[in-house]
Coordinates of C-alpha atoms in Angstrom, one line a residue:
M1 CA 0.0 -0.2 0.0
L2 CA 2.7 2.3 0.8
M3 CA 4.7 1.5 -2.6
Q4 CA 1.4 2.3 -4.6
S5 CA 0.9 5.6 -2.6
A6 CA 4.4 6.6 -3.3
A7 CA 4.0 5.9 -7.1
M8 CA 0.6 7.7 -6.8
L9 CA 2.4 10.8 -5.6
R10 CA 5.5 10.7 -8.3
A11 CA 2.8 10.4 -11.2
R12 CA 2.6 13.5 -13.1
P13 CA -1.1 12.9 -15.1
R14 CA -1.5 16.7 -15.8
A15 CA 2.1 17.0 -17.3
L16 CA 1.5 13.9 -19.3
S17 CA -2.1 15.2 -20.8
I18 CA -0.3 18.5 -21.7
W19 CA 2.4 16.6 -23.4
L20 CA 0.1 14.5 -25.3
F21 CA -2.2 17.6 -26.5
A22 CA 1.1 19.1 -27.6
V23 CA 1.9 16.0 -29.8
A24 CA -1.7 15.8 -31.1
A25 CA -1.2 19.4 -32.1
L26 CA 2.0 18.3 -33.9
V27 CA 0.0 15.2 -35.7
I28 CA -2.6 17.9 -37.0
A29 CA 0.2 20.0 -38.5
M30 CA 1.6 16.8 -39.9
I31 CA -2.1 16.1 -41.6
M32 CA -2.0 19.5 -43.1
V33 CA 1.3 19.2 -44.6
G34 CA 0.8 15.7 -45.8
G35 CA -2.5 17.3 -47.6
I36 CA -0.2 20.0 -49.5
T37 CA 2.4 17.3 -50.4
R38 CA -0.3 15.4 -52.1
L39 CA -2.1 18.1 -53.8
T40 CA 1.1 19.4 -55.2
D41 CA 2.1 16.1 -56.4
S42 CA 5.3 16.1 -54.0
G43 CA 4.9 13.1 -52.5
L44 CA 7.4 11.1 -55.0
S45 CA 10.1 13.6 -55.2
I46 CA 12.3 11.8 -52.5
T47 CA 12.9 8.4 -53.9
S48 CA 14.6 6.7 -51.1
W49 CA 14.0 6.3 -47.3
K50 CA 17.0 7.2 -44.9
P51 CA 15.4 7.6 -41.6
I52 CA 18.8 9.1 -40.0
S53 CA 20.7 10.7 -42.9
G54 CA 17.3 11.8 -44.6
T55 CA 17.2 14.3 -42.0
L56 CA 19.3 16.9 -43.7
P57 CA 18.1 18.4 -46.9
P58 CA 20.8 18.4 -50.0
L59 CA 23.5 20.8 -49.2
S60 CA 25.4 21.1 -52.3
A61 CA 24.8 21.7 -55.8
A62 CA 26.0 18.0 -56.4
A63 CA 23.6 16.6 -53.8
W64 CA 20.7 18.4 -55.3
Q65 CA 21.5 17.1 -58.7
A66 CA 22.1 13.5 -57.5
E67 CA 18.4 13.7 -55.9
F68 CA 17.1 15.4 -59.3
D69 CA 18.8 12.3 -61.3
A70 CA 17.0 9.9 -59.0
Y71 CA 13.6 11.4 -59.5
K72 CA 14.2 11.3 -63.2
K73 CA 14.4 7.3 -63.1
I74 CA 10.7 7.1 -61.7
P75 CA 7.7 7.0 -64.1
E76 CA 6.1 10.2 -62.7
Y77 CA 9.2 12.1 -64.0
Q78 CA 9.2 10.4 -67.3
Q79 CA 5.4 10.3 -68.2
I80 CA 4.3 13.6 -66.7
N81 CA 7.3 15.9 -65.4
A82 CA 9.5 15.4 -68.1
G83 CA 11.5 18.7 -68.6
M84 CA 11.0 19.9 -65.2
T85 CA 13.7 22.3 -64.3
M86 CA 15.8 22.2 -61.1
A87 CA 13.8 25.1 -59.5
G88 CA 10.5 23.0 -60.2
F89 CA 12.1 20.0 -58.4
K90 CA 13.3 22.0 -55.5
A91 CA 9.6 23.1 -55.0
I92 CA 8.2 19.7 -55.0
F93 CA 11.1 18.5 -52.8
F94 CA 10.2 21.0 -50.1
W95 CA 7.0 19.5 -49.2
E96 CA 8.1 16.0 -49.3
Y97 CA 11.1 16.7 -47.2
A98 CA 9.0 19.0 -44.7
H99 CA 6.4 16.1 -44.4
R100 CA 9.3 13.6 -43.5
L101 CA 11.0 16.2 -41.1
L102 CA 7.8 16.9 -39.1
G103 CA 7.3 13.2 -38.9
R104 CA 10.9 12.8 -37.4
L105 CA 9.9 15.7 -35.0
I106 CA 6.8 13.9 -33.8
G107 CA 8.9 10.9 -33.1
M108 CA 11.4 12.6 -31.0
A109 CA 8.5 14.7 -29.5
F110 CA 6.9 11.7 -28.2
A111 CA 9.9 9.2 -27.6
L112 CA 12.3 11.7 -25.8
P113 CA 9.6 12.9 -23.2
L114 CA 8.0 9.1 -22.9
V115 CA 11.5 8.2 -21.6
W116 CA 12.2 11.1 -19.3
F117 CA 8.6 10.2 -17.8
A118 CA 9.2 6.8 -17.5
V119 CA 13.0 7.0 -15.9
R120 CA 11.5 9.6 -13.3
Q121 CA 8.5 7.1 -12.6
Q122 CA 6.0 9.6 -13.2
I123 CA 3.7 7.5 -15.3
P124 CA 0.5 6.5 -13.6
R125 CA 0.1 2.8 -13.1
G126 CA -1.7 1.3 -16.2
Y127 CA -0.6 4.0 -18.5
G128 CA 2.8 2.5 -19.7
W129 CA 1.4 0.1 -21.9
R130 CA -0.9 2.6 -23.6
L131 CA 1.9 5.3 -24.2
S132 CA 4.4 2.6 -25.4
A133 CA 1.8 1.4 -27.8
L134 CA 1.2 5.0 -29.1
L135 CA 4.8 5.3 -29.6
A136 CA 5.0 1.9 -31.7
L137 CA 2.0 3.1 -33.8
G138 CA 3.9 6.2 -34.7
G139 CA 6.7 4.3 -35.7
L140 CA 4.9 1.9 -37.6
Q141 CA 3.3 5.2 -39.3
G142 CA 6.5 5.9 -40.7
A143 CA 6.9 2.5 -42.4
I144 CA 3.6 2.6 -43.6
G145 CA 4.4 6.3 -45.2
W146 CA 7.4 4.6 -47.0
W147 CA 5.4 1.6 -48.1
M148 CA 3.0 4.2 -49.6
V149 CA 5.8 6.0 -51.6
A150 CA 7.4 2.9 -52.5
S151 CA 4.2 1.9 -54.7
G152 CA 4.5 5.0 -57.1
L153 CA 8.2 4.3 -57.7
S154 CA 8.4 1.8 -60.4
V155 CA 5.4 1.0 -62.3
R156 CA 2.7 3.7 -61.3
T157 CA 2.9 7.6 -61.7
D158 CA 1.3 8.3 -58.1
V159 CA 1.0 6.3 -54.9
S160 CA -1.4 3.6 -54.5
H161 CA -4.7 5.2 -53.1
V162 CA -5.1 2.2 -50.9
R163 CA -2.2 2.7 -49.3
L164 CA -2.5 6.3 -49.0
A165 CA -6.1 5.6 -47.1
V166 CA -4.0 3.3 -44.9
H167 CA -1.3 6.3 -44.0
L168 CA -4.3 8.6 -43.6
S169 CA -6.1 6.3 -41.2
T170 CA -3.2 5.3 -39.2
A171 CA -2.6 8.9 -38.7
L172 CA -6.0 9.6 -37.5
V173 CA -6.1 6.7 -35.1
L174 CA -3.0 8.0 -33.6
L175 CA -4.5 11.3 -33.1
G176 CA -7.5 9.7 -31.6
G177 CA -5.5 7.8 -29.1
L178 CA -3.5 10.8 -28.2
I179 CA -6.6 12.6 -27.4
W180 CA -8.2 9.9 -25.6
T181 CA -5.5 9.2 -23.4
A182 CA -4.7 12.7 -22.6
L183 CA -8.3 13.1 -21.5
D184 CA -8.0 10.0 -19.4
L185 CA -4.8 11.7 -17.9
R186 CA -6.2 15.1 -17.2
A187 CA -9.5 13.3 -15.5
L188 CA -7.0 11.5 -13.4
A189 CA -5.1 14.8 -12.6
M190 CA -8.5 16.2 -11.0
L191 CA -9.5 12.7 -9.3
P192 CA -6.9 10.5 -8.6
I193 CA -9.4 7.9 -8.2
A194 CA -10.7 8.3 -11.7
Q195 CA -11.0 5.5 -14.1
P196 CA -10.4 5.3 -17.8
A197 CA -13.3 6.0 -19.9
R198 CA -14.7 3.1 -21.7
L199 CA -16.0 3.3 -25.5
T200 CA -19.8 3.1 -25.7
R201 CA -21.5 1.3 -28.3
G202 CA -22.8 4.5 -29.8
A203 CA -19.8 6.4 -29.6
A204 CA -18.0 3.3 -31.6
I205 CA -20.8 3.6 -34.2
A206 CA -20.4 7.3 -34.6
I207 CA -16.5 6.9 -34.7
G208 CA -16.8 3.8 -37.2
L209 CA -19.1 6.0 -39.6
L210 CA -16.7 8.9 -39.6
A211 CA -13.8 6.5 -40.2
I212 CA -15.6 5.1 -43.1
Q213 CA -16.2 8.5 -44.6
I214 CA -12.6 9.8 -44.0
V215 CA -11.3 6.6 -45.7
F216 CA -13.4 7.5 -48.9
G217 CA -12.1 11.0 -48.4
A218 CA -8.5 9.2 -48.7
F219 CA -9.5 7.4 -52.0
T220 CA -11.3 10.5 -53.5
A221 CA -8.0 12.2 -52.9
G222 CA -5.5 9.2 -54.2
L223 CA -7.8 8.6 -57.3
D224 CA -8.1 12.3 -58.1
A225 CA -11.6 11.4 -58.0
G226 CA -12.6 15.2 -57.1
Y227 CA -11.7 16.3 -60.1
A228 CA -14.2 14.1 -62.1
F229 CA -17.3 16.3 -61.3
S230 CA -17.3 19.7 -60.2
S231 CA -21.0 20.4 -59.8
W232 CA -23.0 19.7 -56.7
P233 CA -25.7 18.0 -55.8
L234 CA -25.6 16.4 -59.1
M235 CA -22.9 14.9 -61.0
G236 CA -23.3 16.6 -64.5
D237 CA -26.7 16.5 -64.9
A238 CA -27.9 13.3 -62.7
I239 CA -27.3 12.0 -59.2
F240 CA -25.4 9.4 -60.7
P241 CA -23.9 10.0 -64.2
A242 CA -25.1 7.5 -67.2
N243 CA -22.9 5.1 -68.8
V244 CA -20.1 5.0 -66.5
P245 CA -17.4 2.4 -67.3
M246 CA -17.5 -0.3 -64.2
V247 CA -14.6 -2.7 -63.3
T248 CA -15.2 -6.2 -62.4
P249 CA -15.7 -7.7 -59.8
A250 CA -18.3 -4.9 -59.1
W251 CA -17.5 -4.4 -55.4
L252 CA -14.2 -2.8 -56.8
N253 CA -15.6 -0.1 -58.1
A254 CA -16.2 1.3 -54.6
V255 CA -12.4 1.0 -54.3
D256 CA -11.0 1.8 -57.9
N257 CA -13.8 3.4 -60.0
P258 CA -13.3 7.1 -59.4
I259 CA -16.7 8.1 -60.2
V260 CA -18.2 5.8 -58.0
V261 CA -15.8 6.6 -54.9
Q262 CA -16.7 10.4 -55.5
F263 CA -20.3 9.3 -55.4
I264 CA -20.1 7.4 -52.3
H265 CA -18.0 10.1 -50.5
R266 CA -20.7 12.7 -51.5
W267 CA -23.7 11.1 -50.1
F268 CA -22.2 8.6 -47.3
A269 CA -21.1 12.0 -45.7
F270 CA -24.9 12.4 -44.4
A271 CA -24.9 8.8 -42.9
A272 CA -21.5 9.9 -41.1
A273 CA -23.0 13.4 -40.1
A274 CA -25.9 11.7 -38.7
G275 CA -23.9 9.1 -36.6
V276 CA -21.8 11.7 -35.0
G277 CA -24.7 14.4 -34.8
F278 CA -26.3 11.7 -32.4
L279 CA -23.2 11.4 -30.3
A280 CA -23.5 15.2 -30.2
W281 CA -27.0 15.0 -28.9
Q282 CA -26.0 12.7 -26.6
A283 CA -23.3 14.9 -25.3
I284 CA -25.4 17.9 -24.9
R285 CA -27.7 15.8 -22.9
H286 CA -25.1 14.6 -20.4
G287 CA -23.6 18.2 -19.7
A288 CA -20.8 18.1 -22.6
A289 CA -22.5 20.8 -24.4
R290 CA -19.5 22.4 -25.8
A291 CA -18.1 19.1 -27.2
G292 CA -21.6 18.6 -28.7
Y293 CA -22.1 21.9 -30.2
A294 CA -18.5 21.8 -31.7
I295 CA -19.3 18.5 -33.5
I296 CA -22.3 20.2 -35.2
A297 CA -20.4 23.2 -36.1
L298 CA -17.6 21.2 -37.4
V299 CA -19.8 18.7 -39.4
T300 CA -21.6 21.4 -41.1
L301 CA -18.6 23.1 -41.8
Q302 CA -16.9 20.0 -43.3
I303 CA -20.1 19.4 -45.7
L304 CA -19.6 22.8 -46.9
L305 CA -16.1 22.7 -47.5
G306 CA -16.4 19.4 -49.3
I307 CA -19.1 21.0 -51.6
A308 CA -16.6 23.8 -52.2
T309 CA -13.8 21.5 -52.8
L310 CA -15.9 20.0 -55.6
M311 CA -17.4 23.2 -57.1
T312 CA -13.8 25.1 -57.1
G313 CA -12.2 22.1 -58.9
V314 CA -10.2 21.1 -55.9
A315 CA -8.8 24.5 -55.0
I316 CA -5.6 23.6 -52.9
H317 CA -6.3 26.2 -49.9
I318 CA -10.4 24.6 -49.6
A319 CA -9.0 21.1 -50.0
I320 CA -6.4 21.3 -47.1
A321 CA -9.1 22.8 -45.0
H322 CA -11.5 20.1 -45.8
Q323 CA -8.7 17.7 -44.8
V324 CA -7.7 19.6 -41.5
N325 CA -11.3 20.3 -40.5
A326 CA -11.7 16.4 -40.7
A327 CA -9.1 16.0 -38.1
L328 CA -10.8 18.5 -35.9
T329 CA -14.1 16.7 -36.5
L330 CA -12.4 13.5 -35.1
I331 CA -11.0 15.2 -32.1
A332 CA -14.7 16.8 -31.2
T333 CA -16.2 13.4 -31.8
V334 CA -13.6 11.5 -29.5
V335 CA -13.8 14.2 -26.8
A336 CA -17.9 13.7 -26.7
A337 CA -17.2 10.0 -26.8
H338 CA -14.8 10.5 -23.9
V339 CA -17.4 12.3 -21.8
L340 CA -20.0 9.5 -22.4
G341 CA -17.3 7.0 -21.6
R342 CA -16.5 8.4 -18.6
R343 CA -20.2 8.2 -17.2
A344 CA -20.0 4.3 -18.2
A345 CA -16.9 3.7 -16.3
A346 CA -18.3 5.4 -13.2
V347 CA -21.4 3.1 -13.4

């Protein structure tokens, strides 16, 4: 009992929660830069994965030329960007380099404080495994990022949209895990006997619907499906255009057919909105009005941004706002789910 009391006195749940919220902010920045990297077709500009030496950019004319020569060997350059100047290459290299550098920064911002808190025995009982799992997920995300890039280096002129969806989904799972754990720790700081929140069935359904919509958003981005039709609510002159070429088997159209993917992403948005809207209503009923109203506002904005993205022909600033707002919507949904989960844990 005395040893347990001493461990509780050493624990710093409030400091840990602040740290995790800061890391979550970096993940949001990462999602934004990743979106810019995708929309500027910059993701294949760095053709190798060097976790340590790749931290530094090219520092001489010879080093820049070597990077450019490597890029010239891949299909994207040969079929799309043949004749690109060094200045043009440096512009796309910047965004991919920034994306990778930010990933390394997030890794350090998570790993080094985690070691510090662990050595000083300031991690509350039961949270060490969860924080270690989040660290492992972050490391896996880096490997998934390279797995995604590798898909566009030999045959394709872009990355696999399926791998892009896995990459984005993993980032958002990490973001949700950071926020949920930070909220658990904040509750523990306020009440030392607080139990971790439980994910309720309704919250799980709402988050699942939102996750499906985000996956189709990634498919839409990866297939450039947003360019297929720039009108709304009709696709051209119909809800679903006639004479659309289909692939076989039929279910693959929901994954590989840009027109079908855009159609699903357009209309499944309202199913996802209904799911998280119901969660928002529950949160408001149970005293979490700010989280509930934040969900309603963010979902409304997300639908409007989606429509604007289509109708502007995927204007980059609107498309980026659409992607970042999806992350903010997820955060608000996780916060509301956590409120309901705390009540369930207390019963």
